[in-house]
């Protein structure tokens, strides 16, 4: 089975400051994603700042609220964004009983897909266990130990093994190094383009990748 986990964080620091803008981005990104989604893929939304009920409930899609964004000490997060997102994904896997052999596509809810090419790549390559783009969205270049975390696919058994073990590195590097460690080379597919627009942090910089 193929799952799509759409990650959201409504009332994080940026959400509290730019709530209306991010609401529009979530509406557009998720509605467009679900419109493009092939019927073979089952979508789930996960949101980590609410106890339950939000504007995301308008979508005809299961939603899991986790409250994983509550890792705060003196107003500062004790776990970085990538780690909190990973906890969300693993809670979805537990709640919906996602199997080791299932394929998981992760997408950031605010990002905008231009087509369904990536979904088709996953459907058409059932022998692959990891599918992603090798690219650094901050400096616009392909890097060996980097990847786009806004949209990627990973087999369930490997997703369960991913942990953040080096906080001196970014989430993208941590993910990529562990994928290289766990997933055999012949089971990895690196795509040239994701056909997706990323919206970067507080700068709201748009990066088409």
Short mmCIF file of C-alpha atoms in Angstrom, two decimals:
data_model
loop_
_atom_site.label_atom_id
_atom_site.label_comp_id
_atom_site.label_asym_id
_atom_site.label_seq_id
_atom_site.Cartn_x
_atom_site.Cartn_y
_atom_site.Cartn_z
CA UNK A 1 0.00 0.00 0.00
CA UNK A 2 1.10 3.58 -0.65
CA UNK A 3 0.35 6.30 1.89
CA UNK A 4 0.68 10.06 1.65
CA UNK A 5 1.36 11.87 4.93
CA UNK A 6 0.77 15.62 4.66
CA UNK A 7 2.49 17.44 7.52
CA UNK A 8 1.08 20.64 9.02
CA UNK A 9 1.87 22.94 11.95
CA UNK A 10 -0.78 25.64 12.24
CA UNK A 11 0.14 27.47 15.45
CA UNK A 12 3.91 27.14 15.55
CA UNK A 13 6.00 30.31 15.91
CA UNK A 14 5.55 31.29 12.26
CA UNK A 15 1.87 30.34 12.31
CA UNK A 16 1.12 32.59 15.27
CA UNK A 17 2.89 35.50 13.55
CA UNK A 18 1.63 34.95 9.98
CA UNK A 19 -1.53 32.92 10.54
CA UNK A 20 -3.62 34.25 7.64
CA UNK A 21 -0.85 33.81 5.10
CA UNK A 22 -0.05 30.28 6.21
CA UNK A 23 -3.76 29.37 6.25
CA UNK A 24 -3.99 30.34 2.59
CA UNK A 25 -0.84 28.34 1.81
CA UNK A 26 -2.23 25.25 3.54
CA UNK A 27 -5.60 25.54 1.77
CA UNK A 28 -3.98 25.90 -1.64
CA UNK A 29 -1.22 23.33 -1.11
CA UNK A 30 -3.41 20.56 0.34
CA UNK A 31 -6.38 21.10 -1.98
CA UNK A 32 -4.09 20.99 -4.99
CA UNK A 33 -2.25 17.93 -3.70
CA UNK A 34 -5.46 15.97 -3.09
CA UNK A 35 -6.75 16.99 -6.52
CA UNK A 36 -3.61 15.57 -8.18
CA UNK A 37 -3.41 12.45 -6.01
CA UNK A 38 -3.92 9.13 -7.83
CA UNK A 39 -6.54 6.84 -6.36
CA UNK A 40 -3.89 4.23 -5.55
CA UNK A 41 -2.49 6.45 -2.78
CA UNK A 42 -4.22 6.94 0.60
CA UNK A 43 -3.78 10.45 2.12
CA UNK A 44 -3.55 11.38 5.80
CA UNK A 45 -3.06 14.86 7.26
CA UNK A 46 -1.08 15.22 10.50
CA UNK A 47 -1.12 18.49 12.49
CA UNK A 48 1.02 19.05 15.57
CA UNK A 49 -0.28 22.16 17.40
CA UNK A 50 -3.98 21.45 17.95
CA UNK A 51 -5.91 19.18 20.34
CA UNK A 52 -8.43 18.59 17.57
CA UNK A 53 -10.55 20.55 15.09
CA UNK A 54 -9.06 23.17 12.80
CA UNK A 55 -9.60 24.67 9.38
CA UNK A 56 -7.93 21.53 7.98
CA UNK A 57 -11.13 19.60 8.76
CA UNK A 58 -12.65 20.90 5.52
CA UNK A 59 -10.62 18.35 3.58
CA UNK A 60 -12.14 14.95 2.87
CA UNK A 61 -9.19 13.18 4.41
CA UNK A 62 -8.32 11.53 7.76
CA UNK A 63 -6.54 13.90 10.16
CA UNK A 64 -4.39 13.07 13.19
CA UNK A 65 -3.71 15.82 15.75
CA UNK A 66 -0.58 15.13 17.80
CA UNK A 67 0.38 18.23 19.87
CA UNK A 68 4.02 17.39 19.17
CA UNK A 69 4.83 21.07 18.89
CA UNK A 70 4.66 21.40 22.70
CA UNK A 71 8.36 20.64 23.23
CA UNK A 72 9.08 24.09 24.67
CA UNK A 73 11.39 25.31 27.46
CA UNK A 74 11.32 29.06 28.21
CA UNK A 75 9.67 29.66 24.86
CA UNK A 76 12.28 27.73 22.89
CA UNK A 77 11.85 24.36 21.20
CA UNK A 78 13.88 21.53 22.72
CA UNK A 79 13.47 19.46 19.54
CA UNK A 80 14.07 20.99 16.12
CA UNK A 81 11.41 21.10 13.43
CA UNK A 82 12.66 18.02 11.58
CA UNK A 83 12.57 15.89 14.74
CA UNK A 84 9.04 17.03 15.64
CA UNK A 85 7.93 16.22 12.10
CA UNK A 86 9.49 12.76 12.33
CA UNK A 87 7.60 12.11 15.57
CA UNK A 88 4.39 13.12 13.75
CA UNK A 89 5.10 10.66 10.93
CA UNK A 90 5.79 7.81 13.35
CA UNK A 91 2.58 8.55 15.27
CA UNK A 92 0.65 8.34 12.00
CA UNK A 93 2.33 5.02 11.26
CA UNK A 94 1.27 3.69 14.65
CA UNK A 95 -2.29 5.06 14.54
CA UNK A 96 -3.05 3.81 11.02
CA UNK A 97 -1.03 0.58 11.35
CA UNK A 98 1.22 1.32 8.39
CA UNK A 99 3.18 -1.82 7.60
CA UNK A 100 6.93 -2.21 7.10
CA UNK A 101 6.43 -3.01 3.41
CA UNK A 102 4.12 -0.05 2.78
CA UNK A 103 5.51 2.97 0.97
CA UNK A 104 5.18 6.36 2.67
CA UNK A 105 5.19 9.62 0.75
CA UNK A 106 5.76 12.64 2.95
CA UNK A 107 4.76 16.11 1.78
CA UNK A 108 4.83 19.49 3.52
CA UNK A 109 1.26 20.80 3.46
CA UNK A 110 2.13 24.40 2.51
CA UNK A 111 4.11 23.42 -0.57
CA UNK A 112 2.56 23.53 -4.04
CA UNK A 113 2.73 20.68 -6.54
CA UNK A 114 2.70 21.53 -10.25
CA UNK A 115 1.77 18.01 -11.36
CA UNK A 116 1.54 14.43 -10.09
CA UNK A 117 4.87 13.23 -11.53
CA UNK A 118 6.31 12.28 -8.17
CA UNK A 119 3.27 10.22 -7.24
CA UNK A 120 3.55 8.40 -10.56
CA UNK A 121 7.25 7.75 -9.93
CA UNK A 122 6.34 6.00 -6.68
CA UNK A 123 3.54 3.97 -8.29
CA UNK A 124 5.69 2.99 -11.28
CA UNK A 125 8.71 1.93 -9.20
CA UNK A 126 7.38 -0.57 -6.64
CA UNK A 127 10.85 -2.13 -6.34
CA UNK A 128 12.36 1.07 -4.91
CA UNK A 129 12.49 1.73 -1.16
CA UNK A 130 13.56 5.39 -1.21
CA UNK A 131 12.68 8.06 -3.79
CA UNK A 132 13.81 11.65 -3.40
CA UNK A 133 15.55 14.61 -4.97
CA UNK A 134 19.19 15.20 -4.07
CA UNK A 135 19.16 19.00 -3.68
CA UNK A 136 19.77 21.80 -1.18
CA UNK A 137 16.86 24.26 -1.36
CA UNK A 138 18.74 26.92 0.62
CA UNK A 139 21.66 27.32 -1.78
CA UNK A 140 20.01 26.04 -5.00
CA UNK A 141 22.45 23.27 -5.71
CA UNK A 142 22.73 19.50 -5.87
CA UNK A 143 24.70 18.14 -2.92
CA UNK A 144 25.74 14.56 -2.25
CA UNK A 145 24.57 14.47 1.39
CA UNK A 146 21.39 16.45 1.14
CA UNK A 147 17.79 15.99 0.01
CA UNK A 148 14.47 17.82 -0.21
CA UNK A 149 12.37 16.88 2.82
CA UNK A 150 9.30 18.69 1.49
CA UNK A 151 8.49 15.69 -0.72
CA UNK A 152 10.06 12.23 -0.61
CA UNK A 153 9.07 8.58 -0.33
CA UNK A 154 10.47 5.93 1.99
CA UNK A 155 9.55 2.32 2.78
CA UNK A 156 7.90 1.90 6.19
CA UNK A 157 10.60 -0.33 7.66
CA UNK A 158 13.23 2.32 6.97
CA UNK A 159 11.09 5.21 8.17
CA UNK A 160 10.86 3.45 11.52
CA UNK A 161 14.66 3.36 11.75
CA UNK A 162 15.25 7.04 11.01
CA UNK A 163 16.39 8.99 14.09
CA UNK A 164 18.13 12.31 14.65
CA UNK A 165 21.53 11.45 16.02
CA UNK A 166 23.58 14.52 15.15
CA UNK A 167 22.10 17.92 16.01
CA UNK A 168 25.07 19.71 14.48
CA UNK A 169 23.65 18.78 11.07
CA UNK A 170 20.43 19.80 9.41
CA UNK A 171 17.41 17.51 9.18
CA UNK A 172 18.08 16.94 5.48
CA UNK A 173 21.61 15.71 6.07
CA UNK A 174 20.53 13.46 8.94
CA UNK A 175 17.85 11.86 6.77
CA UNK A 176 20.11 11.44 3.78
CA UNK A 177 22.97 9.87 5.72
CA UNK A 178 20.64 7.33 7.33
CA UNK A 179 18.97 6.48 4.03
CA UNK A 180 22.45 5.83 2.62
CA UNK A 181 23.20 3.69 5.68
CA UNK A 182 20.04 1.56 5.68
CA UNK A 183 18.71 1.42 2.11
CA UNK A 184 20.65 -0.59 -0.51
CA UNK A 185 21.90 1.52 -3.41
CA UNK A 186 19.86 -0.40 -5.98
CA UNK A 187 16.70 0.37 -3.99
CA UNK A 188 17.21 4.15 -4.15
CA UNK A 189 15.78 6.32 -6.93
CA UNK A 190 16.96 9.93 -7.22
CA UNK A 191 14.64 12.06 -9.31
CA UNK A 192 15.81 15.08 -11.30
CA UNK A 193 12.83 17.26 -10.39
CA UNK A 194 9.94 17.21 -7.91
CA UNK A 195 7.83 19.77 -9.80
CA UNK A 196 7.01 21.45 -6.49
CA UNK A 197 7.25 24.97 -5.06
CA UNK A 198 8.78 25.15 -1.59
CA UNK A 199 8.09 28.04 0.79
CA UNK A 200 11.11 28.54 3.02
CA UNK A 201 10.66 29.43 6.70
CA UNK A 202 10.15 32.99 7.88
CA UNK A 203 11.57 34.45 4.69
CA UNK A 204 8.74 32.95 2.59
CA UNK A 205 11.30 32.49 -0.17
CA UNK A 206 9.86 30.48 -3.07
CA UNK A 207 12.03 27.71 -4.48
CA UNK A 208 10.85 25.59 -7.41
CA UNK A 209 12.44 22.20 -7.19
#
